[in-house]
Coordinates of C-alpha atoms in Angstrom, one line a residue:
M1 CA -13.4 12.3 13.1
Q2 CA -12.0 14.5 15.2
G3 CA -15.2 16.5 15.1
T4 CA -16.7 13.6 16.1
C5 CA -15.9 10.7 18.2
G6 CA -12.4 12.5 18.4
Q7 CA -13.0 15.2 20.1
G8 CA -11.2 16.7 22.6
A9 CA -14.2 15.1 25.4
C10 CA -14.6 11.5 24.0
H11 CA -11.5 9.3 22.2
P12 CA -9.0 12.2 21.1
V13 CA -5.8 9.2 21.4
I14 CA -7.7 7.3 19.4
G15 CA -8.9 9.9 17.0
A16 CA -5.0 10.2 16.5
R17 CA -4.6 7.2 16.3
I18 CA -6.2 5.7 13.9
H19 CA -4.7 7.7 11.0
S20 CA -1.8 5.8 11.5
S21 CA -4.0 2.8 11.2
L22 CA -3.7 0.9 7.3
M23 CA -7.4 0.3 7.8
T24 CA -7.8 4.7 7.1
T25 CA -4.3 4.4 5.0
A26 CA -3.9 1.3 3.0
V27 CA -1.1 2.0 1.8
G28 CA -0.7 -1.7 1.6
L29 CA -2.9 -2.2 -1.0
V30 CA -2.5 0.7 -2.9
G31 CA 1.4 0.0 -3.3
S32 CA 0.6 -3.5 -4.1
S33 CA -0.7 -2.2 -7.4
R34 CA 1.8 0.1 -9.3
P35 CA 4.3 -3.3 -8.9
A36 CA 1.8 -5.9 -10.9
F37 CA 0.8 -2.7 -13.6
G38 CA 4.4 -2.3 -14.8
E39 CA 4.5 0.6 -12.4
G40 CA 7.6 2.3 -9.5
A41 CA 6.4 1.6 -6.3
T42 CA 4.6 4.3 -4.1
E43 CA 4.1 4.8 0.4
Q44 CA 1.2 6.8 -0.9
P45 CA -1.7 7.1 1.6
M46 CA -5.5 5.8 0.0
G47 CA -7.2 9.4 0.8
A48 CA -3.8 11.2 -2.0
L49 CA -5.1 8.5 -4.9
W50 CA -8.2 9.9 -4.5
A51 CA -7.1 13.5 -4.2
D52 CA -5.2 12.5 -7.4
P53 CA -6.7 14.7 -10.7
R54 CA -4.6 12.5 -13.1
P55 CA -3.9 9.3 -11.3
S56 CA -1.5 6.4 -13.0
P57 CA -3.2 2.9 -14.5
A58 CA -2.6 2.1 -11.7
D59 CA -3.7 3.7 -9.4
A60 CA -7.0 4.2 -11.1
Y61 CA -8.3 0.7 -11.1
T62 CA -6.6 0.6 -7.3
R63 CA -9.1 4.1 -6.6
R64 CA -12.0 2.6 -8.5
L65 CA -12.0 -1.3 -7.9
C66 CA -10.7 -0.9 -4.2
G67 CA -11.1 2.6 -2.8
G68 CA -14.8 1.3 -1.5
C69 CA -13.1 -0.4 1.9
H70 CA -11.4 2.6 3.2
L71 CA -12.4 4.8 7.0
G72 CA -12.3 8.0 5.0
T73 CA -15.4 6.9 3.0
R74 CA -18.7 8.5 3.3
R75 CA -22.0 5.9 3.1
A76 CA -22.5 6.9 0.7
N77 CA -19.1 6.5 -0.7
R78 CA -18.4 2.6 -0.4
D79 CA -18.5 -0.5 -2.3
D80 CA -21.4 -2.3 -2.7
A81 CA -20.1 -5.1 0.5
I82 CA -20.4 -2.7 2.9
V83 CA -22.6 -0.2 1.6
T84 CA -25.0 -0.7 5.3
A85 CA -22.3 -0.1 6.9
G86 CA -21.4 3.1 8.4
S87 CA -17.8 5.2 8.0
G88 CA -14.8 6.4 10.2
C89 CA -15.4 5.1 14.3
S90 CA -18.8 3.9 12.5
A91 CA -18.2 1.6 10.2
C92 CA -17.0 -1.1 13.3
H93 CA -18.4 0.5 16.3
L94 CA -22.4 0.9 14.8
A95 CA -24.1 -3.0 15.9
S96 CA -26.7 -4.2 13.9
A97 CA -30.2 -3.3 15.5
A98 CA -33.4 -2.1 14.7
G99 CA -33.9 0.8 15.0
H100 CA -31.5 3.9 15.9
P101 CA -28.6 2.7 15.2
V102 CA -26.2 1.8 18.0
T103 CA -22.9 2.2 18.9
V104 CA -20.8 -1.0 21.0
A105 CA -17.5 -0.9 22.4
Q106 CA -16.5 -4.6 20.6
P107 CA -16.8 -4.6 17.1
E108 CA -19.3 -7.4 15.8
D109 CA -18.0 -9.6 13.8
R110 CA -20.2 -8.1 10.4
A111 CA -18.4 -4.9 11.0
C112 CA -15.5 -6.6 9.9
A113 CA -17.0 -9.0 7.0
G114 CA -17.8 -6.5 5.0
C115 CA -14.3 -5.1 4.2
H116 CA -12.9 -8.8 4.8
S117 CA -14.8 -11.0 1.7
R118 CA -12.3 -9.1 -0.4
S119 CA -8.9 -10.0 -1.2
G120 CA -7.5 -13.0 1.4
R121 CA -11.3 -13.5 2.1
V122 CA -10.5 -14.4 5.9
S123 CA -14.2 -13.2 7.4
L124 CA -15.5 -16.2 4.9
G125 CA -12.5 -18.6 5.9
Y126 CA -13.1 -17.5 9.6
A127 CA -16.8 -18.3 9.6
G128 CA -16.9 -21.1 8.0
W129 CA -17.5 -20.3 4.3
A130 CA -16.2 -20.3 1.2
E131 CA -16.2 -18.4 -2.1
R132 CA -16.2 -19.8 -5.2
T133 CA -17.3 -19.9 -8.4
D134 CA -15.2 -22.9 -9.9
G135 CA -17.8 -24.8 -11.2
T136 CA -17.8 -27.2 -7.3
P137 CA -20.3 -27.9 -6.2
C138 CA -22.0 -25.6 -3.1
E139 CA -23.3 -26.4 0.3
D140 CA -25.5 -23.9 1.9
P141 CA -25.3 -21.3 -0.3
L142 CA -25.6 -18.5 1.2
P143 CA -26.3 -15.0 -0.9
W144 CA -23.9 -11.7 0.0
A145 CA -25.3 -8.0 -0.1
D146 CA -22.8 -7.4 -2.8
G147 CA -24.9 -10.3 -5.0
R148 CA -21.8 -12.5 -4.6
T149 CA -23.1 -16.3 -2.9
F150 CA -20.3 -17.5 -0.9
C151 CA -21.0 -22.0 -0.1
A152 CA -20.0 -23.2 3.2
Q153 CA -16.8 -25.6 4.1
P154 CA -15.2 -25.7 7.9
A155 CA -14.7 -22.9 10.7
D156 CA -11.3 -21.5 11.3
V157 CA -11.4 -23.1 15.0
H158 CA -11.4 -20.9 16.7
H159 CA -14.3 -19.3 15.6
A160 CA -16.1 -22.4 16.1
A161 CA -15.3 -22.1 19.5
G162 CA -17.3 -19.0 20.1
L163 CA -14.0 -16.4 19.7
D164 CA -14.8 -13.1 17.3
C165 CA -12.3 -11.0 16.0
V166 CA -11.8 -9.0 18.6
D167 CA -10.7 -11.7 21.0
C168 CA -7.4 -12.0 19.1
H169 CA -6.6 -8.8 17.4
T170 CA -5.9 -5.6 19.6
H171 CA -6.7 -2.3 20.1
N172 CA -3.3 -1.1 19.0
A173 CA -3.9 -3.8 15.7
L174 CA -7.0 -2.9 14.9
M175 CA -6.9 1.6 15.3
G176 CA -3.3 1.8 14.7
S177 CA -0.1 2.2 17.3
G178 CA 0.5 6.2 15.6
R179 CA 3.8 4.4 14.1
P180 CA 2.8 4.4 10.8
A181 CA 2.7 1.2 9.4
R182 CA 3.2 -0.1 5.6
R183 CA 2.2 -3.3 5.2
Q184 CA -0.7 -6.5 7.5
A185 CA 2.5 -7.7 9.2
D186 CA 3.5 -4.6 10.9
E187 CA 0.5 -4.1 12.8
V188 CA -1.1 -7.7 13.3
E189 CA 0.5 -8.3 17.1
I190 CA -1.4 -12.0 18.2
R191 CA 0.7 -14.9 16.9
C192 CA -0.4 -18.7 17.9
Q193 CA 1.8 -18.8 20.4
A194 CA 0.7 -16.4 22.4
C195 CA -1.5 -17.8 23.5
H196 CA -0.4 -21.1 23.3
G197 CA 3.0 -21.2 24.1
A198 CA 3.6 -22.5 27.3
S199 CA 6.9 -20.4 27.3
W200 CA 5.7 -17.1 26.1
P201 CA 7.3 -14.5 28.9
A202 CA 5.1 -12.8 31.2
A203 CA 5.2 -10.1 33.4
P204 CA 3.3 -8.1 35.6
F205 CA 1.2 -5.3 33.8
E206 CA 1.5 -1.5 33.8
P207 CA -0.3 1.0 33.2
A208 CA 3.0 3.6 32.1
E209 CA 2.9 1.1 29.3
D210 CA -0.3 1.3 27.3
A211 CA -2.7 4.4 29.2
F212 CA -5.9 3.7 26.9
L213 CA -5.9 0.0 28.5
A214 CA -4.8 2.0 32.0
D215 CA -8.1 4.4 31.3
R216 CA -10.3 1.7 29.6
L217 CA -10.2 -1.5 31.7
P218 CA -11.7 0.2 34.9
R219 CA -14.3 1.2 33.3
K220 CA -14.8 -2.1 32.6
G221 CA -14.4 -3.1 36.7
I222 CA -11.6 -5.6 35.0
T223 CA -8.3 -5.2 37.5
L224 CA -4.3 -7.2 35.2
D225 CA -3.3 -8.1 38.6
G226 CA -1.1 -11.1 37.7
P227 CA 1.4 -12.0 35.4
V228 CA -0.1 -10.4 31.5
R229 CA 1.3 -11.9 28.3
R230 CA 2.4 -9.0 25.3
G231 CA 1.8 -9.0 21.0
V232 CA 4.9 -9.0 19.6
R233 CA 5.3 -5.4 19.6
G234 CA 4.2 -4.9 23.6
T235 CA 0.7 -4.5 23.3
P236 CA -0.4 -6.2 27.1
L237 CA -3.5 -8.6 25.9
W238 CA -5.4 -7.9 28.8
N239 CA -8.1 -10.7 28.6
L240 CA -5.8 -13.6 28.4
R241 CA -5.5 -14.6 32.1
A242 CA -2.9 -16.9 34.5
V243 CA -5.2 -19.3 36.5
G244 CA -3.3 -22.2 38.4
D245 CA -0.9 -23.7 36.2
G246 CA -2.8 -22.6 32.8
W247 CA -4.2 -20.0 30.9
V248 CA -8.1 -18.9 30.9
L249 CA -9.0 -16.5 27.5
P250 CA -12.9 -14.7 28.9
R251 CA -14.2 -13.4 26.0
K252 CA -13.9 -9.7 25.4
A253 CA -18.1 -8.9 24.5
D254 CA -18.9 -11.3 27.3
G255 CA -16.0 -12.3 29.8
A256 CA -17.4 -15.9 28.6
P257 CA -14.0 -18.5 29.7
F258 CA -12.3 -20.2 27.0
P259 CA -9.4 -22.7 28.1
V260 CA -6.2 -21.8 26.5
P261 CA -4.2 -25.7 25.6
A262 CA -1.0 -25.2 25.6
T263 CA 0.9 -26.3 22.2
P264 CA 1.3 -30.7 23.0
E265 CA 5.5 -31.3 23.6
D266 CA 5.0 -34.8 21.8
A267 CA 6.3 -36.1 18.0
A268 CA 4.3 -34.6 16.2
H269 CA 6.1 -30.7 17.4
Q270 CA 9.2 -31.9 17.2
Q271 CA 9.6 -33.7 14.2
P272 CA 13.3 -33.1 13.1
G273 CA 13.3 -31.2 10.1
H274 CA 10.3 -29.8 11.0
E275 CA 12.3 -26.5 12.7
R276 CA 10.7 -24.2 10.3
L277 CA 7.5 -24.7 10.3
S278 CA 4.9 -22.4 10.9
C279 CA 2.2 -23.8 12.9
Q280 CA -0.3 -22.3 10.0
A281 CA 2.2 -24.4 7.4
C282 CA 0.6 -27.6 9.5
H283 CA -3.3 -26.1 10.6
T284 CA -4.4 -24.5 7.5
P285 CA -6.3 -27.2 5.5
L286 CA -8.0 -24.1 2.9
I287 CA -6.7 -21.1 1.6
P288 CA -8.8 -18.8 -1.1
T289 CA -7.4 -19.5 -4.2
C290 CA -7.8 -17.8 -8.2
A291 CA -5.4 -19.4 -10.0
E292 CA -5.8 -17.1 -13.0
C293 CA -6.4 -13.1 -13.2
H294 CA -6.7 -11.1 -16.4
V295 CA -7.4 -6.6 -16.0
R296 CA -8.0 -4.9 -18.7
F297 CA -9.7 -1.5 -19.9
D298 CA -12.5 -0.7 -21.2
P299 CA -12.6 2.8 -22.9
A300 CA -16.3 2.7 -23.7
G301 CA -17.2 1.9 -20.9
E302 CA -18.1 3.4 -17.5
Q303 CA -18.2 3.0 -13.8
W304 CA -18.1 4.4 -10.0
D305 CA -14.6 6.1 -9.0
F306 CA -14.3 6.3 -5.3
G307 CA -12.4 9.7 -5.8
P308 CA -13.8 12.0 -7.5
A309 CA -17.7 9.7 -6.2
A310 CA -18.6 9.1 -9.3
V311 CA -19.5 7.5 -12.4
V312 CA -16.3 8.8 -14.3
A313 CA -15.6 7.8 -17.9
G314 CA -14.1 3.8 -19.2
R315 CA -14.5 0.8 -17.1
W316 CA -11.2 -1.6 -15.3
V317 CA -12.5 -5.4 -16.4
E318 CA -11.5 -8.6 -14.2
S319 CA -12.2 -12.0 -15.5
G320 CA -10.5 -15.4 -14.0
D321 CA -10.4 -18.8 -13.9
G322 CA -13.7 -18.3 -11.0
F323 CA -12.4 -18.6 -6.6
A324 CA -11.7 -21.7 -5.5
S325 CA -10.8 -22.8 -1.9
A326 CA -7.9 -24.9 -1.7
P327 CA -4.9 -26.7 0.4
P328 CA -2.2 -23.6 0.1
T329 CA 1.3 -23.4 -1.1
L330 CA 4.0 -24.1 0.9
A331 CA 6.0 -20.4 1.1
V332 CA 9.4 -19.1 3.1
N333 CA 8.8 -15.5 4.3
G334 CA 11.5 -12.9 5.2
A335 CA 12.3 -14.5 9.2
D336 CA 13.0 -18.1 6.8
R337 CA 9.4 -19.7 7.7
I338 CA 7.5 -22.4 5.8
V339 CA 4.1 -20.1 6.0
P340 CA 1.0 -20.8 4.0
A341 CA 0.4 -18.9 0.2
A342 CA -2.4 -18.4 -2.5
P343 CA -1.3 -17.4 -5.7
G344 CA -1.2 -13.3 -5.0
M345 CA -0.6 -12.4 -9.0
I346 CA -1.1 -14.9 -11.4
L347 CA -1.2 -12.1 -13.7
T348 CA -2.1 -10.7 -17.1
V349 CA -3.0 -7.0 -17.6
D350 CA -3.9 -5.2 -19.9
A351 CA -3.5 -1.8 -19.7
S352 CA -2.6 0.2 -23.2
A353 CA -5.9 1.4 -23.4
A354 CA -5.2 3.9 -20.1
G355 CA -2.2 4.4 -21.3
G356 CA -0.4 1.9 -19.5
Q357 CA 1.4 -1.1 -20.4
V358 CA 0.6 -5.0 -21.0
T359 CA 2.5 -7.0 -18.1
R360 CA 2.7 -10.7 -17.0
R361 CA 2.7 -11.9 -13.5
R362 CA 3.8 -15.0 -12.5
W363 CA 3.6 -14.1 -7.9
F364 CA 2.2 -15.4 -5.0
G365 CA 1.4 -14.6 -1.6
S366 CA 1.7 -15.3 2.2
F367 CA -0.5 -14.9 4.6
D368 CA -3.1 -16.4 7.4
P369 CA -6.7 -17.5 6.1
H370 CA -7.6 -18.1 9.4
T371 CA -9.4 -21.3 8.1
T372 CA -7.0 -22.6 11.3
Q373 CA -8.5 -27.1 12.6
R374 CA -7.1 -28.7 14.6
Q375 CA -6.7 -31.9 12.5
A376 CA -3.3 -31.2 10.7
R377 CA -2.4 -31.3 7.2
R378 CA -1.5 -35.0 7.0
C379 CA 2.6 -35.8 5.8
E380 CA 1.0 -37.0 1.9
G381 CA 0.3 -33.0 1.7
C382 CA 2.8 -31.9 2.1
H383 CA 5.2 -34.3 0.7
Q384 CA 3.4 -35.5 -2.5
D385 CA 1.8 -32.9 -2.9
P386 CA 3.0 -30.6 -6.2
V387 CA 0.1 -27.5 -5.0
A388 CA 2.3 -27.5 -2.3
L389 CA 5.6 -27.2 -4.1
G390 CA 3.9 -24.6 -6.2
L391 CA 4.3 -26.9 -8.8
G392 CA 0.6 -26.3 -8.9
A393 CA -2.3 -28.4 -9.5
G394 CA -1.7 -32.2 -11.0
A395 CA -0.2 -36.1 -10.0
L396 CA 3.4 -36.9 -8.5
S397 CA 4.2 -40.3 -9.4
W398 CA 7.2 -42.2 -8.9
R399 CA 8.7 -44.0 -12.4
D400 CA 12.3 -45.9 -12.6
G401 CA 13.9 -44.1 -9.5
E402 CA 12.7 -40.7 -10.3
W403 CA 9.5 -38.3 -9.7
V404 CA 7.6 -37.6 -12.4
F405 CA 4.8 -34.9 -12.2
T406 CA 1.7 -34.6 -14.8
P407 CA 0.0 -31.0 -14.2
A408 CA -4.1 -30.6 -14.6
H409 CA -3.8 -27.8 -16.7
P410 CA -0.3 -27.7 -18.8
D411 CA 0.5 -24.5 -19.7
P412 CA 1.3 -24.4 -23.4
A413 CA 3.5 -22.3 -22.9
A414 CA 5.9 -23.9 -20.8
P415 CA 5.8 -27.6 -21.4
G416 CA 5.7 -30.0 -18.3
A417 CA 3.8 -27.4 -16.7
G418 CA 1.2 -26.2 -15.1
R419 CA -0.5 -22.5 -15.8
D420 CA -1.7 -22.2 -12.2
R421 CA 2.5 -23.1 -11.4
W422 CA 4.5 -21.0 -9.0
V423 CA 7.6 -22.9 -10.4
T424 CA 8.5 -25.3 -12.0
W425 CA 9.9 -28.5 -11.4
A426 CA 13.6 -27.7 -13.0
Q427 CA 13.7 -24.6 -12.2
T428 CA 15.8 -23.7 -9.5
E429 CA 15.9 -20.9 -8.1
P430 CA 12.9 -20.0 -6.2
G431 CA 8.9 -18.6 -7.1
R432 CA 8.8 -14.2 -6.4
S433 CA 6.2 -12.4 -4.4
L434 CA 5.4 -9.1 -4.1
K435 CA 5.7 -8.9 -0.7
A436 CA 10.1 -8.4 0.9
G437 CA 10.8 -10.9 1.9
V438 CA 8.5 -14.3 1.2
R439 CA 9.9 -16.9 -1.4
S440 CA 8.3 -19.6 -2.7
L441 CA 10.1 -22.9 -2.2
D442 CA 13.6 -23.4 -3.8
R443 CA 14.5 -26.5 -5.6
A444 CA 16.3 -27.9 -2.4
E445 CA 14.3 -27.3 -0.4
R446 CA 11.6 -29.1 -2.8
D447 CA 14.0 -32.1 -3.5
R448 CA 14.2 -32.7 0.2
V449 CA 10.8 -32.2 0.9
L450 CA 9.8 -35.6 -1.1
T451 CA 13.0 -37.3 0.1
V452 CA 10.3 -37.5 2.7
G453 CA 8.1 -38.0 0.6
R454 CA 9.6 -41.1 -0.9
C455 CA 9.9 -43.3 2.4
L456 CA 5.6 -42.4 3.1
A457 CA 5.5 -44.9 0.8
C458 CA 6.3 -47.8 3.0
H459 CA 7.1 -45.3 6.2
R460 CA 3.4 -44.2 6.5
D461 CA 3.1 -43.5 10.4
G462 CA 4.4 -39.0 10.8
A463 CA 6.3 -40.3 14.6
A464 CA 7.1 -43.5 12.5
E465 CA 10.6 -44.3 14.4
P466 CA 13.3 -43.3 10.7
Y467 CA 11.8 -39.7 11.5
R468 CA 12.8 -39.5 14.8
R469 CA 15.8 -39.8 14.0
W470 CA 15.8 -37.8 10.8
P471 CA 17.9 -38.1 8.7
E472 CA 20.3 -40.4 9.7
P473 CA 17.8 -43.5 7.5
L474 CA 18.7 -41.8 5.3
V475 CA 22.5 -43.5 5.3
R476 CA 21.0 -46.8 6.1
R477 CA 18.3 -47.2 3.1
D478 CA 18.7 -49.5 1.0
A479 CA 19.1 -48.7 -2.8
P480 CA 16.8 -49.0 -4.7
C481 CA 14.1 -46.7 -2.2
V482 CA 15.0 -43.4 -2.8
P483 CA 18.0 -41.5 -4.4
M484 CA 19.9 -39.1 -2.5
W485 CA 20.1 -36.1 -3.5

C-alpha cells in the first residue's frame, strides 16, 4: 500500500496506520483458533502465519479456511466470498460499477459484506439476511457469490432507515489508529449512547486532536463549529450534529439528515434490576447460531492454502448441525454488562491426523449481531427462556413449586441437559468464553432471572407496579407463589 495509495503525495498517514488495523493483522482471529485446538495463545498477525513454513495444526486450519479475508491478500488469492473485490485499499474503496473501476471515499456496504458475511455474519443481519442450513423454510432466498443462500429476516432498524455501515464506524476503528489492537473491542468506538444518550459529553472540535479529519473535512466543505461528540477512544463523530435541543446524523454518502432520538427516560428504561443491561441485551432479537461444529483433518484430500497461494496436500473438513438465526443467550462481559451471545464453539476438533490432538470445547462468544429492532424483547423472552439463560433450547415449566427444564436436544452424556447448552441446570460456576472477561450467567443470576419469570405468570406487564418497586414485593408475596432463592 505504501507504493500505491499510501505513497507520499497521496495518503501516507493512512497508509502507515492501516497496518495496525485488525482488517490487516487479523490478530484476534489468529489467536482464537489456537486455544480451540489445545495450542498456546499467540499474538501473531495473519502475515506471519502465511510465512510460516511449518504451521501448527491450528495455524494451518486458520490459514486455509480463514486466510482469504485479509487486506494483504492479492486479488487472485482471495476467499471466494470476496473474489470480486480488490485488495488493500481497493477492498473497501472500489465501487461496484460497470467498465473501469471507480474509487470512492465512502465504502459501500457491499464491500463490508464480502468478509463480514462470515463468522458473526454482521453484514447479513444488518441488511436483513440470515444463513440458514437447519431445515427452516427460507423466505425470499438470496444466492451469494460463494454458493451460499441467505434467507430474509427483519433488517436492523438502522439499515431500514437508510444508514450505511460507515455512518456509525469511525475512520480510526476501520483503518487503524496506529495503536496495536488485539480484539475488535479494542477498535470499535461507537456506542448506542454516543447517538442516543442524552448526557453523552460533547465539546468543540480541535484540529490538533484528529489530523485526518482536520485535513479531510474542509475538502468536503464541512466545518465543525458546534459541539462534537466522540467515540469511546476519542475519535470525533463529525457526522453527528447538534440541532436545537437534539441531534441529527447526516448520512456520510450524501448528507441526508437523520434525526437521532434520545433514549426515553421511561419506566422501561429505568426498571429496577436492569441496571446492568446493555442496549443490545433487549433490542437484539436474533443472532446467528451454529449449535455444534466438528473439525477434522483428511490427509487424503487437498485444499487451497492462502499462505503459498497454492493447492496443498491434506484438507480441513468442517461439519455441523446447521446454521440458524435465533434469539441470543445472555452473557456477562468484562465490564459486568449483560450482552447477547451465541455458541462461539460447541466444538470437537480432531487434529490427530495432522499431528495435533482431539479437543472438545463448550464456549460461547458475545458480539453485537447488528439486528437491532426498536421493539425490545418481551419480558418472557429472558425471564422464562432457557436459551437466554444458557441452558439451550427446550421448555421451562413450573411444577410442584420449582422450575423444571426439558431440553429440546438432550445430551446422552449429560442427563437433563441439552447438547446446545452453555451451562447445565445445576451448574454453579459460569460457562466459559473464548473472549477475556466474558462468561455465562452464574447460578445466582439465573435464579434471580427466574424469580421474575415466576411473577410474570400473574403480573404480565413488565411495567406493572411490582416491578417498579422490585425487590420489595418479594417480601410480601404469598407463600405458594415463588420460592425465595
